[in-house]
Amino acid sequence: ALAGEISPFLCSGSHQVQRDCQPSALNCFVEAMSQCVPPTPIRPCVLKYLGKTHNLWFRSTLMLEHQAFEKGLSLQIKPKQTTEFYEQESITLPQQEILDSLAELYCLLQEEDMWAGLWQKRCKFPETATAIAYEQHGFFEQAQETYEKAMEKAKKEHERNNASPAIFPEYQLWEDHWIRCSKELNQWEALTEYGQSKGHINPYLVLECAWRVSNWTAMKEALVQVELSCPKEMAWKVNMYRGYLAICHPDEQQLNFIERLVEMASGLAIREWRRLPQVVSHVHTPLLQ
């Protein structure tokens, strides 16, 4: 009975006022629940939400890891083999949800080794594991090429068979990490074009890339698209981009707004810092930069 009521309670919007309170009443409640024996089941997507929204990063991650082992998911790395595809394990939808949520939390925490280990276990395409290994060693050009090979291989496969929804997270990984490799290789013009391309419109990517190649027109257009609908955790960065535009746009310099934009961006960045884990790690780096 409690399991059916707990998820709606934990996700209730009434807890949003506690986001900046550390520790909050919700934090204490979840910490207490984690000590229950037997454990009260909480859906993986709810744990992921609690982790990133209410500063329960480590507790949510530990609970998801426990769920993974309880569901019988082995986290041993797959052996190297020469077949075209890894043999797919019979992973049920609940198990898939656990792995997706756990991988996203690892990614948000920038726990790259844990994330890589998880994906090397669950990937279908051997190219995915190879590309991740290249990334871990800093070989971004080889990683980018391997992601492109995986995309081409998947395209050919789907000309013969329909794609399974279970493989979609792996497709998203290819795109996200192809973009990451492009950033590491300073391919800013190509990324700006990709962010503006039909079918792949990504104003956040354009904002990140356009100022590096002095494409102020593209940056201004992207800023208009994101200003009214950006997530709260991105607000500090949007104000920072406004500052870039106010200083550097050759036709629309607004230097009198700079100080105000700096104050707003700094205040919002400090607020986001407080929502991160207390132990400083790689996840804090973007705010420090």
mmCIF file of C-alpha atoms in Angstrom:
data_model
loop_
_atom_site.group_PDB
_atom_site.id
_atom_site.type_symbol
_atom_site.label_atom_id
_atom_site.label_comp_id
_atom_site.label_asym_id
_atom_site.label_seq_id
_atom_site.Cartn_x
_atom_site.Cartn_y
_atom_site.Cartn_z
ATOM 1 C CA ALA A 1 0.000 0.000 0.000
ATOM 2 C CA LEU A 2 2.797 2.400 0.899
ATOM 3 C CA ALA A 3 4.628 1.727 -2.383
ATOM 4 C CA GLY A 4 1.658 2.996 -4.393
ATOM 5 C CA GLU A 5 1.473 6.272 -2.482
ATOM 6 C CA ILE A 6 5.143 7.078 -2.028
ATOM 7 C CA SER A 7 6.048 8.041 -5.610
ATOM 8 C CA PRO A 8 3.281 10.662 -6.062
ATOM 9 C CA PHE A 9 4.218 12.114 -2.668
ATOM 10 C CA LEU A 10 7.931 12.344 -3.480
ATOM 11 C CA CYS A 11 7.241 13.944 -6.885
ATOM 12 C CA SER A 12 4.723 16.448 -5.554
ATOM 13 C CA GLY A 13 5.285 20.026 -6.683
ATOM 14 C CA SER A 14 4.721 21.188 -3.108
ATOM 15 C CA HIS A 15 8.313 20.149 -2.355
ATOM 16 C CA GLN A 16 9.784 22.616 -4.864
ATOM 17 C CA VAL A 17 10.034 25.300 -2.177
ATOM 18 C CA GLN A 18 12.565 23.055 -0.405
ATOM 19 C CA ARG A 19 15.010 22.883 -3.324
ATOM 20 C CA ASP A 20 17.297 25.514 -1.813
ATOM 21 C CA CYS A 21 17.015 24.181 1.754
ATOM 22 C CA GLN A 22 19.830 21.816 2.692
ATOM 23 C CA PRO A 23 19.071 19.421 4.212
ATOM 24 C CA SER A 24 15.373 19.638 3.444
ATOM 25 C CA ALA A 25 12.515 17.690 4.991
ATOM 26 C CA LEU A 26 12.311 15.636 1.801
ATOM 27 C CA ASN A 27 16.017 14.778 2.040
ATOM 28 C CA CYS A 28 15.532 13.492 5.582
ATOM 29 C CA PHE A 29 12.449 11.524 4.542
ATOM 30 C CA VAL A 30 14.259 9.760 1.681
ATOM 31 C CA GLU A 31 17.334 9.083 3.832
ATOM 32 C CA ALA A 32 15.062 7.450 6.421
ATOM 33 C CA MET A 33 13.311 5.382 3.749
ATOM 34 C CA SER A 34 16.645 4.121 2.464
ATOM 35 C CA GLN A 35 17.243 2.467 5.846
ATOM 36 C CA CYS A 36 13.968 0.512 5.826
ATOM 37 C CA VAL A 37 14.192 -3.288 5.879
ATOM 38 C CA PRO A 38 12.791 -4.611 3.641
ATOM 39 C CA PRO A 39 13.281 -1.552 1.397
ATOM 40 C CA THR A 40 10.269 0.393 0.163
ATOM 41 C CA PRO A 41 10.317 0.227 -3.648
ATOM 42 C CA ILE A 42 10.716 3.569 -5.436
ATOM 43 C CA ARG A 43 10.647 3.781 -9.217
ATOM 44 C CA PRO A 44 14.040 4.471 -10.831
ATOM 45 C CA CYS A 45 12.790 7.565 -12.655
ATOM 46 C CA VAL A 46 11.606 8.990 -9.312
ATOM 47 C CA LEU A 47 15.007 8.347 -7.728
ATOM 48 C CA LYS A 48 16.694 10.056 -10.673
ATOM 49 C CA TYR A 49 14.381 13.063 -10.279
ATOM 50 C CA LEU A 50 15.029 13.269 -6.541
ATOM 51 C CA GLY A 51 18.765 13.002 -7.056
ATOM 52 C CA LYS A 52 19.129 15.905 -9.447
ATOM 53 C CA THR A 53 16.304 18.093 -8.123
ATOM 54 C CA HIS A 54 16.627 17.766 -4.350
ATOM 55 C CA ASN A 55 20.381 17.243 -3.921
ATOM 56 C CA LEU A 56 20.060 13.536 -3.226
ATOM 57 C CA TRP A 57 22.711 12.672 -5.784
ATOM 58 C CA PHE A 58 24.624 10.013 -3.901
ATOM 59 C CA ARG A 59 21.685 8.500 -2.043
ATOM 60 C CA SER A 60 19.686 8.112 -5.266
ATOM 61 C CA THR A 61 22.695 6.610 -7.032
ATOM 62 C CA LEU A 62 23.283 4.096 -4.240
ATOM 63 C CA MET A 63 19.616 3.104 -4.220
ATOM 64 C CA LEU A 64 19.639 2.615 -7.993
ATOM 65 C CA GLU A 65 22.799 0.510 -7.772
ATOM 66 C CA HIS A 66 21.115 -1.611 -5.105
ATOM 67 C CA GLN A 67 18.051 -2.026 -7.333
ATOM 68 C CA ALA A 68 20.281 -3.099 -10.217
ATOM 69 C CA PHE A 69 21.862 -5.874 -8.155
ATOM 70 C CA GLU A 70 18.492 -6.876 -6.693
ATOM 71 C CA LYS A 71 17.147 -7.296 -10.239
ATOM 72 C CA GLY A 72 20.047 -9.586 -11.077
ATOM 73 C CA LEU A 73 21.835 -7.184 -13.423
ATOM 74 C CA SER A 74 25.486 -8.172 -13.637
ATOM 75 C CA LEU A 75 27.855 -5.243 -14.090
ATOM 76 C CA GLN A 76 30.805 -7.262 -15.390
ATOM 77 C CA ILE A 77 32.345 -5.975 -18.612
ATOM 78 C CA LYS A 78 31.496 -7.970 -21.729
ATOM 79 C CA PRO A 79 34.364 -10.054 -23.112
ATOM 80 C CA LYS A 80 35.965 -8.886 -26.319
ATOM 81 C CA GLN A 81 34.591 -10.702 -29.335
ATOM 82 C CA THR A 82 34.703 -10.494 -33.092
ATOM 83 C CA THR A 83 30.988 -10.788 -33.851
ATOM 84 C CA GLU A 84 29.134 -7.903 -35.452
ATOM 85 C CA PHE A 85 26.902 -7.321 -32.411
ATOM 86 C CA TYR A 86 27.136 -8.175 -28.750
ATOM 87 C CA GLU A 87 24.656 -10.816 -27.694
ATOM 88 C CA GLN A 88 21.715 -8.979 -26.180
ATOM 89 C CA GLU A 89 20.729 -9.993 -22.679
ATOM 90 C CA SER A 90 17.036 -10.436 -21.962
ATOM 91 C CA ILE A 91 16.600 -7.149 -20.118
ATOM 92 C CA THR A 92 13.067 -6.383 -18.989
ATOM 93 C CA LEU A 93 11.526 -2.914 -19.052
ATOM 94 C CA PRO A 94 12.005 -2.385 -15.276
ATOM 95 C CA GLN A 95 15.670 -3.344 -15.634
ATOM 96 C CA GLN A 96 16.022 -1.018 -18.625
ATOM 97 C CA GLU A 97 14.566 1.837 -16.576
ATOM 98 C CA ILE A 98 17.063 1.198 -13.769
ATOM 99 C CA LEU A 99 20.026 1.219 -16.164
ATOM 100 C CA ASP A 100 18.830 4.356 -17.971
ATOM 101 C CA SER A 101 18.324 6.260 -14.713
ATOM 102 C CA LEU A 102 21.633 5.103 -13.258
ATOM 103 C CA ALA A 103 23.529 6.013 -16.432
ATOM 104 C CA GLU A 104 21.984 9.491 -16.465
ATOM 105 C CA LEU A 105 22.906 10.140 -12.834
ATOM 106 C CA TYR A 106 26.484 8.988 -13.468
ATOM 107 C CA CYS A 107 26.579 11.340 -16.447
ATOM 108 C CA LEU A 108 25.174 14.306 -14.502
ATOM 109 C CA LEU A 109 27.676 13.674 -11.704
ATOM 110 C CA GLN A 110 30.422 13.382 -14.351
ATOM 111 C CA GLU A 111 31.420 10.025 -12.896
ATOM 112 C CA GLU A 112 32.918 9.070 -16.234
ATOM 113 C CA ASP A 113 34.500 5.785 -15.172
ATOM 114 C CA MET A 114 31.276 4.486 -13.620
ATOM 115 C CA TRP A 115 29.279 5.660 -16.632
ATOM 116 C CA ALA A 116 31.733 4.037 -19.038
ATOM 117 C CA GLY A 117 31.702 0.757 -17.115
ATOM 118 C CA LEU A 118 27.912 0.664 -17.169
ATOM 119 C CA TRP A 119 27.703 1.323 -20.900
ATOM 120 C CA GLN A 120 30.453 -1.123 -21.799
ATOM 121 C CA LYS A 121 28.299 -3.720 -20.086
ATOM 122 C CA ARG A 122 24.946 -2.870 -21.687
ATOM 123 C CA CYS A 123 25.796 -1.652 -25.211
ATOM 124 C CA LYS A 124 24.660 -3.655 -28.239
ATOM 125 C CA PHE A 125 27.247 -2.354 -30.711
ATOM 126 C CA PRO A 126 30.926 -3.223 -30.096
ATOM 127 C CA GLU A 127 31.769 0.169 -31.632
ATOM 128 C CA THR A 128 30.118 1.865 -28.666
ATOM 129 C CA ALA A 129 32.444 0.167 -26.186
ATOM 130 C CA THR A 130 35.451 0.922 -28.396
ATOM 131 C CA ALA A 131 34.545 4.604 -28.766
ATOM 132 C CA ILE A 132 33.999 4.986 -25.018
ATOM 133 C CA ALA A 133 37.422 3.459 -24.366
ATOM 134 C CA TYR A 134 39.003 5.896 -26.835
ATOM 135 C CA GLU A 135 37.309 8.803 -25.040
ATOM 136 C CA GLN A 136 38.545 7.649 -21.657
ATOM 137 C CA HIS A 137 42.108 7.721 -22.963
ATOM 138 C CA GLY A 138 41.717 11.118 -24.647
ATOM 139 C CA PHE A 139 41.775 9.840 -28.237
ATOM 140 C CA PHE A 140 38.852 12.004 -29.325
ATOM 141 C CA GLU A 141 39.483 11.852 -33.068
ATOM 142 C CA GLN A 142 39.429 8.051 -33.052
ATOM 143 C CA ALA A 143 36.380 8.075 -30.766
ATOM 144 C CA GLN A 144 34.526 10.425 -33.109
ATOM 145 C CA GLU A 145 35.298 8.214 -36.107
ATOM 146 C CA THR A 146 34.126 5.129 -34.208
ATOM 147 C CA TYR A 147 30.820 6.785 -33.268
ATOM 148 C CA GLU A 148 30.318 7.647 -36.937
ATOM 149 C CA LYS A 149 30.968 4.007 -37.881
ATOM 150 C CA ALA A 150 28.391 2.896 -35.309
ATOM 151 C CA MET A 151 25.819 5.324 -36.747
ATOM 152 C CA GLU A 152 26.445 4.069 -40.266
ATOM 153 C CA LYS A 153 26.213 0.455 -39.119
ATOM 154 C CA ALA A 154 22.900 1.118 -37.344
ATOM 155 C CA LYS A 155 21.536 2.859 -40.426
ATOM 156 C CA LYS A 156 22.292 -0.185 -42.582
ATOM 157 C CA GLU A 157 20.781 -2.533 -40.004
ATOM 158 C CA HIS A 158 17.542 -0.554 -39.882
ATOM 159 C CA GLU A 159 17.194 -0.707 -43.620
ATOM 160 C CA ARG A 160 16.615 -4.422 -43.029
ATOM 161 C CA ASN A 161 14.841 -4.465 -39.635
ATOM 162 C CA ASN A 162 12.860 -2.129 -37.401
ATOM 163 C CA ALA A 163 14.689 -0.518 -34.495
ATOM 164 C CA SER A 164 13.921 -1.733 -30.989
ATOM 165 C CA PRO A 165 13.051 1.041 -28.485
ATOM 166 C CA ALA A 166 15.565 -0.539 -26.090
ATOM 167 C CA ILE A 167 18.409 0.618 -28.351
ATOM 168 C CA PHE A 168 17.345 4.295 -28.462
ATOM 169 C CA PRO A 169 19.457 5.325 -25.420
ATOM 170 C CA GLU A 170 22.528 3.996 -27.241
ATOM 171 C CA TYR A 171 21.664 6.124 -30.276
ATOM 172 C CA GLN A 172 21.379 9.173 -28.027
ATOM 173 C CA LEU A 173 24.768 8.337 -26.524
ATOM 174 C CA TRP A 174 26.337 8.371 -29.995
ATOM 175 C CA GLU A 175 25.002 11.831 -30.765
ATOM 176 C CA ASP A 176 25.894 13.313 -27.371
ATOM 177 C CA HIS A 177 29.423 11.965 -27.401
ATOM 178 C CA TRP A 178 30.036 12.714 -31.056
ATOM 179 C CA ILE A 179 29.238 16.317 -30.099
ATOM 180 C CA ARG A 180 31.558 16.070 -27.102
ATOM 181 C CA CYS A 181 34.399 14.790 -29.279
ATOM 182 C CA SER A 182 33.781 17.622 -31.743
ATOM 183 C CA LYS A 183 34.081 20.129 -28.899
ATOM 184 C CA GLU A 184 37.320 18.594 -27.713
ATOM 185 C CA LEU A 185 38.630 18.831 -31.288
ATOM 186 C CA ASN A 186 37.546 22.511 -31.562
ATOM 187 C CA GLN A 187 35.193 21.837 -34.475
ATOM 188 C CA TRP A 188 33.027 24.810 -33.543
ATOM 189 C CA GLU A 189 31.937 25.820 -37.051
ATOM 190 C CA ALA A 190 30.770 22.298 -37.848
ATOM 191 C CA LEU A 191 28.881 22.117 -34.545
ATOM 192 C CA THR A 192 27.208 25.486 -35.174
ATOM 193 C CA GLU A 193 25.997 24.232 -38.556
ATOM 194 C CA TYR A 194 24.853 20.960 -36.991
ATOM 195 C CA GLY A 195 22.880 22.824 -34.303
ATOM 196 C CA GLN A 196 21.097 24.822 -37.006
ATOM 197 C CA SER A 197 20.469 21.929 -39.404
ATOM 198 C CA LYS A 198 16.935 20.881 -40.195
ATOM 199 C CA GLY A 199 15.869 17.987 -38.018
ATOM 200 C CA HIS A 200 18.634 18.630 -35.482
ATOM 201 C CA ILE A 201 17.862 22.187 -34.347
ATOM 202 C CA ASN A 202 19.611 22.692 -31.012
ATOM 203 C CA PRO A 203 19.780 26.346 -29.896
ATOM 204 C CA TYR A 204 21.737 25.436 -26.742
ATOM 205 C CA LEU A 205 24.478 23.896 -28.866
ATOM 206 C CA VAL A 206 24.474 26.954 -31.139
ATOM 207 C CA LEU A 207 24.854 29.235 -28.099
ATOM 208 C CA GLU A 208 27.826 27.244 -26.884
ATOM 209 C CA CYS A 209 29.570 27.255 -30.262
ATOM 210 C CA ALA A 210 28.608 30.428 -32.152
ATOM 211 C CA TRP A 211 30.495 32.899 -29.937
ATOM 212 C CA ARG A 212 33.703 30.929 -30.424
ATOM 213 C CA VAL A 213 33.563 31.558 -34.187
ATOM 214 C CA SER A 214 32.170 35.124 -33.857
ATOM 215 C CA ASN A 215 28.845 34.167 -35.436
ATOM 216 C CA TRP A 216 26.870 36.754 -33.475
ATOM 217 C CA THR A 217 23.807 36.593 -35.717
ATOM 218 C CA ALA A 218 23.373 32.869 -35.065
ATOM 219 C CA MET A 219 23.999 33.420 -31.372
ATOM 220 C CA LYS A 220 21.370 36.155 -31.153
ATOM 221 C CA GLU A 221 18.779 33.983 -32.916
ATOM 222 C CA ALA A 222 19.523 31.038 -30.619
ATOM 223 C CA LEU A 223 19.307 33.251 -27.537
ATOM 224 C CA VAL A 224 15.817 34.407 -28.542
ATOM 225 C CA GLN A 225 14.731 30.757 -28.779
ATOM 226 C CA VAL A 226 15.962 29.759 -25.317
ATOM 227 C CA GLU A 227 15.349 32.875 -23.210
ATOM 228 C CA LEU A 228 11.711 32.171 -22.382
ATOM 229 C CA SER A 229 11.861 28.390 -22.045
ATOM 230 C CA CYS A 230 15.288 27.452 -20.687
ATOM 231 C CA PRO A 231 15.483 25.134 -17.650
ATOM 232 C CA LYS A 232 16.212 26.882 -14.363
ATOM 233 C CA GLU A 233 19.579 25.178 -14.063
ATOM 234 C CA MET A 234 20.609 26.784 -17.378
ATOM 235 C CA ALA A 235 19.555 30.327 -16.444
ATOM 236 C CA TRP A 236 23.017 31.372 -15.245
ATOM 237 C CA LYS A 237 24.559 30.286 -18.539
ATOM 238 C CA VAL A 238 21.919 32.101 -20.598
ATOM 239 C CA ASN A 239 22.718 35.335 -18.753
ATOM 240 C CA MET A 240 26.415 34.724 -19.380
ATOM 241 C CA TYR A 241 25.715 34.389 -23.115
ATOM 242 C CA ARG A 242 23.693 37.597 -22.982
ATOM 243 C CA GLY A 243 26.799 39.244 -21.589
ATOM 244 C CA TYR A 244 28.952 37.871 -24.408
ATOM 245 C CA LEU A 245 26.482 39.264 -26.930
ATOM 246 C CA ALA A 246 26.268 42.644 -25.187
ATOM 247 C CA ILE A 247 30.068 43.017 -25.267
ATOM 248 C CA CYS A 248 30.995 41.489 -28.605
ATOM 249 C CA HIS A 249 28.113 42.030 -31.047
ATOM 250 C CA PRO A 250 29.541 44.636 -33.445
ATOM 251 C CA ASP A 251 26.197 46.326 -34.140
ATOM 252 C CA GLU A 252 24.381 46.018 -30.811
ATOM 253 C CA GLN A 253 26.856 46.571 -27.998
ATOM 254 C CA GLN A 254 25.075 47.260 -24.697
ATOM 255 C CA LEU A 255 27.903 47.816 -22.258
ATOM 256 C CA ASN A 256 25.650 49.511 -19.700
ATOM 257 C CA PHE A 257 23.931 46.154 -19.034
ATOM 258 C CA ILE A 258 27.119 44.174 -18.408
ATOM 259 C CA GLU A 259 27.368 44.692 -14.652
ATOM 260 C CA ARG A 260 23.750 43.668 -14.118
ATOM 261 C CA LEU A 261 24.150 40.560 -16.282
ATOM 262 C CA VAL A 262 27.296 39.562 -14.377
ATOM 263 C CA GLU A 263 25.463 39.912 -11.054
ATOM 264 C CA MET A 264 22.516 37.843 -12.297
ATOM 265 C CA ALA A 265 24.720 35.109 -13.761
ATOM 266 C CA SER A 266 26.867 34.955 -10.613
ATOM 267 C CA GLY A 267 23.856 34.762 -8.300
ATOM 268 C CA LEU A 268 22.212 32.013 -10.336
ATOM 269 C CA ALA A 269 25.489 30.073 -10.581
ATOM 270 C CA ILE A 270 25.917 30.198 -6.797
ATOM 271 C CA ARG A 271 22.374 28.897 -6.388
ATOM 272 C CA GLU A 272 23.123 25.989 -8.725
ATOM 273 C CA TRP A 273 26.363 25.302 -6.830
ATOM 274 C CA ARG A 274 24.367 24.773 -3.646
ATOM 275 C CA ARG A 275 22.304 22.097 -5.407
ATOM 276 C CA LEU A 276 25.392 20.054 -6.218
ATOM 277 C CA PRO A 277 27.023 17.523 -3.854
ATOM 278 C CA GLN A 278 28.952 19.036 -0.951
ATOM 279 C CA VAL A 279 32.154 17.233 -1.949
ATOM 280 C CA VAL A 280 33.725 19.215 -4.800
ATOM 281 C CA SER A 281 34.319 17.041 -7.867
ATOM 282 C CA HIS A 282 34.197 17.144 -11.666
ATOM 283 C CA VAL A 283 30.508 18.069 -11.592
ATOM 284 C CA HIS A 284 31.454 21.476 -10.143
ATOM 285 C CA THR A 285 33.932 22.254 -12.932
ATOM 286 C CA PRO A 286 31.509 23.941 -15.395
ATOM 287 C CA LEU A 287 30.495 26.453 -12.718
ATOM 288 C CA LEU A 288 34.125 27.141 -11.781
ATOM 289 C CA GLN A 289 35.045 27.764 -15.410
#
